[in-house]
PDB file of C-alpha atoms in Angstrom:
ATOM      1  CA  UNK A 242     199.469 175.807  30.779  1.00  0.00           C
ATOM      2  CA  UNK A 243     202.071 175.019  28.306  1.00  0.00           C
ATOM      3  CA  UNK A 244     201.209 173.354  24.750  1.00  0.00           C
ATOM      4  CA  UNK A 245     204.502 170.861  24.106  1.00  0.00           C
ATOM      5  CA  UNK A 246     205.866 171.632  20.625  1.00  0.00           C
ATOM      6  CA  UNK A 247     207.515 169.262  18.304  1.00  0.00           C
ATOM      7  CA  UNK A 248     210.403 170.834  16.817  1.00  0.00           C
ATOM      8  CA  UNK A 249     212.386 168.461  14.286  1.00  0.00           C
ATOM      9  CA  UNK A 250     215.802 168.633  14.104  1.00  0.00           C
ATOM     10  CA  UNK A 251     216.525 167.780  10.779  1.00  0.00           C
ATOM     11  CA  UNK A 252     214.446 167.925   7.637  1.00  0.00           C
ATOM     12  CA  UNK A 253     214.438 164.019   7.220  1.00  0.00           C
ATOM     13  CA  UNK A 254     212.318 163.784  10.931  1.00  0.00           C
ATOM     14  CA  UNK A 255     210.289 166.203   9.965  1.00  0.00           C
ATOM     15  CA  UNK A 256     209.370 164.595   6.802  1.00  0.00           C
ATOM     16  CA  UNK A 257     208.999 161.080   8.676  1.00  0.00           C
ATOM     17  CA  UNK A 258     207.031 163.061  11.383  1.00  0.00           C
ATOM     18  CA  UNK A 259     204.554 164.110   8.543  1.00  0.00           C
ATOM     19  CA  UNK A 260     204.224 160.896   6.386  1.00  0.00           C
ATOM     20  CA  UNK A 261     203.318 159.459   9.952  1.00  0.00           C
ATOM     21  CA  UNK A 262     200.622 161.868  10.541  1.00  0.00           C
ATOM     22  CA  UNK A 263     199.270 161.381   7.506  1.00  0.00           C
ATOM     23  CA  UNK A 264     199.234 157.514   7.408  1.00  0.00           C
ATOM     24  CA  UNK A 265     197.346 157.642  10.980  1.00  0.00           C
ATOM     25  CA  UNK A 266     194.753 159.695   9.482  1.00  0.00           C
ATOM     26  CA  UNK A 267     193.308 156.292   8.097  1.00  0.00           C
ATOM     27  CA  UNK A 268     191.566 155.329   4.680  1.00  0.00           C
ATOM     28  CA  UNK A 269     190.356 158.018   2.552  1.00  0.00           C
ATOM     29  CA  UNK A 270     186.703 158.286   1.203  1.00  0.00           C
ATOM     30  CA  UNK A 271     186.908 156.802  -2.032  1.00  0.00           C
ATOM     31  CA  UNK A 272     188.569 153.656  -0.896  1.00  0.00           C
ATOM     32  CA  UNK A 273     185.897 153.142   1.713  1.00  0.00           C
ATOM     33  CA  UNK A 274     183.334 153.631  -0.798  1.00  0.00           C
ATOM     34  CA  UNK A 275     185.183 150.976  -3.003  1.00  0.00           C
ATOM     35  CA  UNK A 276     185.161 148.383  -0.186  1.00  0.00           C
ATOM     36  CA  UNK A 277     180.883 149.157   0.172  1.00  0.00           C
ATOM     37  CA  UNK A 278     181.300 148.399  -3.450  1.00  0.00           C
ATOM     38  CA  UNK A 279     182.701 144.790  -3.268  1.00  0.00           C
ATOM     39  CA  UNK A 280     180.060 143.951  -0.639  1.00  0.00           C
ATOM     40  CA  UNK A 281     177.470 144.509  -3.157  1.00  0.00           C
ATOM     41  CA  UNK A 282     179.318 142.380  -6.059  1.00  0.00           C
ATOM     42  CA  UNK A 283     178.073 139.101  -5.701  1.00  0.00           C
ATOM     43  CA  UNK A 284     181.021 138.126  -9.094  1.00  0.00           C
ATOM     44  CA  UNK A 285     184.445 139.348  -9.600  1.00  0.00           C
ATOM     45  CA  UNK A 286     185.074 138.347 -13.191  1.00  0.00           C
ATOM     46  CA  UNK A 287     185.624 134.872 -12.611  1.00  0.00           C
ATOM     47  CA  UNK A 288     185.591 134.789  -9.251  1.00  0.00           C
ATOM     48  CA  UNK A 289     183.396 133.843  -6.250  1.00  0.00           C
ATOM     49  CA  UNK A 290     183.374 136.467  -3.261  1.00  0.00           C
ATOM     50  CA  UNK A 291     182.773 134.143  -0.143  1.00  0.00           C
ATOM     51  CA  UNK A 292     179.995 134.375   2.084  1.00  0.00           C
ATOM     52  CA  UNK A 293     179.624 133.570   6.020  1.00  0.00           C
ATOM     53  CA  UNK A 294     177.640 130.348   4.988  1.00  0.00           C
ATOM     54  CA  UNK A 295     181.118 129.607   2.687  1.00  0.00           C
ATOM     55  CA  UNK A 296     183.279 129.863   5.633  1.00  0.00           C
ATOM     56  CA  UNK A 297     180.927 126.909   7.844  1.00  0.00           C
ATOM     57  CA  UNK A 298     181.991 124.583   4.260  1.00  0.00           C
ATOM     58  CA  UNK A 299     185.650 125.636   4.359  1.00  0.00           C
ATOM     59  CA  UNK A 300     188.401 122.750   4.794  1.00  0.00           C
ATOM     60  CA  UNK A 301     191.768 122.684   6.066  1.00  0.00           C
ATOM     61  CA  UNK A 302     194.199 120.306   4.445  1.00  0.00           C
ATOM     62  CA  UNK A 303     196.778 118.957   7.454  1.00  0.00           C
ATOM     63  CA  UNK A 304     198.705 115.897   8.237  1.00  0.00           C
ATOM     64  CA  UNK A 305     200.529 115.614   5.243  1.00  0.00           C
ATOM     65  CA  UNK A 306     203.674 113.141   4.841  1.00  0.00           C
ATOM     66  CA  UNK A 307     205.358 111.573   2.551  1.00  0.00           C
ATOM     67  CA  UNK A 308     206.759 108.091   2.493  1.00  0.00           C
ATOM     68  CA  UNK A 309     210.306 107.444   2.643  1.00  0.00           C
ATOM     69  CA  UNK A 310     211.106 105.991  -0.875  1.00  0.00           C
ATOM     70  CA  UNK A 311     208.123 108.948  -2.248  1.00  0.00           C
ATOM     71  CA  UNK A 312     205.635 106.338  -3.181  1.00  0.00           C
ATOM     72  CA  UNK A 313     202.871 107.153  -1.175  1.00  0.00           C
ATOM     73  CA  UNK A 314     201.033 110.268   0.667  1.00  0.00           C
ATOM     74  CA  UNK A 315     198.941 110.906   3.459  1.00  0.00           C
ATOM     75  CA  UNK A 316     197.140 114.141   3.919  1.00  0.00           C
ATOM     76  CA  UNK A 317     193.914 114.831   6.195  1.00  0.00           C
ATOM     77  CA  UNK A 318     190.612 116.896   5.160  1.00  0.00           C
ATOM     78  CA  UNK A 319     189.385 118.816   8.476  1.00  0.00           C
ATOM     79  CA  UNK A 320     186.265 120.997   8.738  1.00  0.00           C
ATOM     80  CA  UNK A 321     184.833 122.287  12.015  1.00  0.00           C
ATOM     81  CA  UNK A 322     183.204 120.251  14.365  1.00  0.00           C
ATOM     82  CA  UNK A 323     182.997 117.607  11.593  1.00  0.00           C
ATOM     83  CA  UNK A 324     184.939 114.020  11.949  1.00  0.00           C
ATOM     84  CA  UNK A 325     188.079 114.966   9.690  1.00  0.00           C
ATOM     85  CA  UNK A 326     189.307 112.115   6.965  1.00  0.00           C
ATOM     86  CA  UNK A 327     192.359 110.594   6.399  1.00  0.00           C
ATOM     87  CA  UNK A 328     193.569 109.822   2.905  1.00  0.00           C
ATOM     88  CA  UNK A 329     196.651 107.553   2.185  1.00  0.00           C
ATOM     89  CA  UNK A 330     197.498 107.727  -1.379  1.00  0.00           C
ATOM     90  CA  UNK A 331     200.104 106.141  -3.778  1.00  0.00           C
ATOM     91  CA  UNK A 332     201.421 108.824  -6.079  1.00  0.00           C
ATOM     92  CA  UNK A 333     201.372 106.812  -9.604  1.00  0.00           C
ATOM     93  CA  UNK A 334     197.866 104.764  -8.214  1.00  0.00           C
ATOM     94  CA  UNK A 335     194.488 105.292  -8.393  1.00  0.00           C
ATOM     95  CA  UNK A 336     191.752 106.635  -5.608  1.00  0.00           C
ATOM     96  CA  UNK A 337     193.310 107.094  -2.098  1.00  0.00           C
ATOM     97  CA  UNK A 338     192.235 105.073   1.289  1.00  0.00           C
ATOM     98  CA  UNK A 339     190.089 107.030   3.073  1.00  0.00           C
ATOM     99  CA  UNK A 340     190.049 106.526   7.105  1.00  0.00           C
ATOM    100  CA  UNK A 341     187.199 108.254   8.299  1.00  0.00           C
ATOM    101  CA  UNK A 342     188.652 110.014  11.729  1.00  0.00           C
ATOM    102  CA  UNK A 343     192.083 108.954  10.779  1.00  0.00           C
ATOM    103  CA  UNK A 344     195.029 111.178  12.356  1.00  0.00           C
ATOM    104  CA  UNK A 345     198.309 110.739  13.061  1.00  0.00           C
ATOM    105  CA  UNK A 346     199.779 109.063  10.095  1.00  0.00           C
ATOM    106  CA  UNK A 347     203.981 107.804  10.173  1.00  0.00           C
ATOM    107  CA  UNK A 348     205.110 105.125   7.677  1.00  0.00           C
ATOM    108  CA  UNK A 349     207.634 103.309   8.774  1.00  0.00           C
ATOM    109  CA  UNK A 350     211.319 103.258   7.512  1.00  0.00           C
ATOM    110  CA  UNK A 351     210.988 100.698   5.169  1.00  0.00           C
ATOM    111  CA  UNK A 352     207.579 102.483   3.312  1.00  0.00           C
ATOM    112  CA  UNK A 353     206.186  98.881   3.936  1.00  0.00           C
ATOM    113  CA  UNK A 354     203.552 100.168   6.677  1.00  0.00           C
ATOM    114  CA  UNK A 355     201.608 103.013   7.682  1.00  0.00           C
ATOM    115  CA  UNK A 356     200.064 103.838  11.332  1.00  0.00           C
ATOM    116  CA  UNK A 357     197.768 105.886  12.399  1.00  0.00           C
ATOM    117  CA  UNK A 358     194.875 106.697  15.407  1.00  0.00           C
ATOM    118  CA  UNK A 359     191.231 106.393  14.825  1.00  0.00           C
ATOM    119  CA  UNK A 360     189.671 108.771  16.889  1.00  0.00           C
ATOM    120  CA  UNK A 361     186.244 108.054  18.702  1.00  0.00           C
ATOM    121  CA  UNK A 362     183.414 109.489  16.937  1.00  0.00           C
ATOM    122  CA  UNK A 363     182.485 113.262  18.138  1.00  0.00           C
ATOM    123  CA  UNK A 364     179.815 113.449  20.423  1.00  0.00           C
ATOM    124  CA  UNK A 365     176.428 115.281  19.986  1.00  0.00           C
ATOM    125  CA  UNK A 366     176.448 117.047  22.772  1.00  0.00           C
ATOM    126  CA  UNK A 367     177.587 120.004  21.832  1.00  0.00           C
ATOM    127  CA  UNK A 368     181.081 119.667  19.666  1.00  0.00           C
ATOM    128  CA  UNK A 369     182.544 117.422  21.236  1.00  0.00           C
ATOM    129  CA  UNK A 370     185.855 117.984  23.128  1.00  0.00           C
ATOM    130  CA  UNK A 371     184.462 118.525  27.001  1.00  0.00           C
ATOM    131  CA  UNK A 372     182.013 117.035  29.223  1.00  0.00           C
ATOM    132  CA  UNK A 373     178.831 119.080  28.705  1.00  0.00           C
ATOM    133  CA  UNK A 374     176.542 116.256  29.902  1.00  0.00           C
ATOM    134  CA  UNK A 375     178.508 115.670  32.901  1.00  0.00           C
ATOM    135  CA  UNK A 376     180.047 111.917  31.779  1.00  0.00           C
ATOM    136  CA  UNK A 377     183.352 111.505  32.264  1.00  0.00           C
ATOM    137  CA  UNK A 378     186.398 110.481  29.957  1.00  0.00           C
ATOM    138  CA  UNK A 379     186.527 107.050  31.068  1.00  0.00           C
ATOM    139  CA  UNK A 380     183.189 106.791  29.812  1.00  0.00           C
ATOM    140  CA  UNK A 381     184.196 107.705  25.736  1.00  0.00           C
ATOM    141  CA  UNK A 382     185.450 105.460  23.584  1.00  0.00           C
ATOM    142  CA  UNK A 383     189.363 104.953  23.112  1.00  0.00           C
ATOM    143  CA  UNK A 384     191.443 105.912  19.700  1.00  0.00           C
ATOM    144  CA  UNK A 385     192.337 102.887  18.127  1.00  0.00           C
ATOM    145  CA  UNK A 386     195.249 102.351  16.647  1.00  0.00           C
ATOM    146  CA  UNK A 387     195.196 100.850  12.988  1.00  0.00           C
ATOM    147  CA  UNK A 388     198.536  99.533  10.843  1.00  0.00           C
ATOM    148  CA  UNK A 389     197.717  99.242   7.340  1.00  0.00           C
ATOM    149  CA  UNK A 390     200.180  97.220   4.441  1.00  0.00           C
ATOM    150  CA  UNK A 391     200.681  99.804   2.123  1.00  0.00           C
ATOM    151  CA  UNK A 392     201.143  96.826  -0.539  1.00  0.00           C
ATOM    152  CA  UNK A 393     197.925  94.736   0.110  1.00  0.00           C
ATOM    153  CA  UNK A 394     195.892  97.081   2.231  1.00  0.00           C
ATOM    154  CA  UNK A 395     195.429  94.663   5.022  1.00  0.00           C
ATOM    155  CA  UNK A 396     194.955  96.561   8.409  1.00  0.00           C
ATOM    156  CA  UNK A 397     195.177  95.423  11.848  1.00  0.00           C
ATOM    157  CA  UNK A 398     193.865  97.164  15.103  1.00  0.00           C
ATOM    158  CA  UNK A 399     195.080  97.576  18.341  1.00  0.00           C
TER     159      UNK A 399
END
């Protein structure tokens, strides 16, 4: 039986053939022993280290937009398998609108109006999204849809 051989042709694969070899060999000791380390440091200086039970709190910020003439926001708080919020906000005003299960959000050209969905609320049998008790779609709730007077606040629903 014949053992292949790697023979490099010029100095520069041979030195790419070796940094290779050694980056493959993985992390050394003392950084693995540094990463046992942080698991045991509840504090970094300042700083929290995050837990599993931090990640089930964690939101996502989505659904952002901004009103043509810049007056006014929307952006959307989501957590998992928990009815997400949406917030419509003027910039120079106080506390935003909050639209529990809001999504969706477009102002119209004019930054008079803003329209969105309001979703259904989630079901309890399980998270929400299928059919685990065996009901069917026509049986959930519709979105409704909700136009709000970005001046007055007045909203209407469809």
């Amino acid at each position: 039986m014949k053992i292949p051989v790697f023979r490099a042709s010029t100095p520069l694969a041979a030195a790419l053939g070796l940094t290779l070899l050694m980056l493959s060999l993985g992390p050394t000791s003392s950084s693995a022993g540094a990463l046992l380390a942080q698991d045991e440091v509840p504090m970094r200086g300042d700083k929290k280290v995050l837990t599993i039970d931090d990640y089930a709190k964690w939101r996502s910020i989505g659904q952002t937009s901004i009103s043509p003439d810049g007056r006014w926001v929307t952006y959307a708080y989501s957590r998992r398998e928990i009815d997400d919020s949406l917030f419509i906000k003027e910039i120079d005003g106080g506390d935003p609108a909050v639209v529990v299960r809001g999504s969706n959000p477009e102002f119209s050209k004019d930054s008079r109006w803003v329209a969105y969905y309001i979703n259904p609320p989630e079901q309890e049998d399980g998270g929400g999204r299928g059919n685990a008790q065996g009901g069917n779609d026509a049986d959930r709730p519709a979105r409704v849809v909700e136009l709000r007077d970005l001046d007055t606040g007045e909203t209407r629903k469809w």
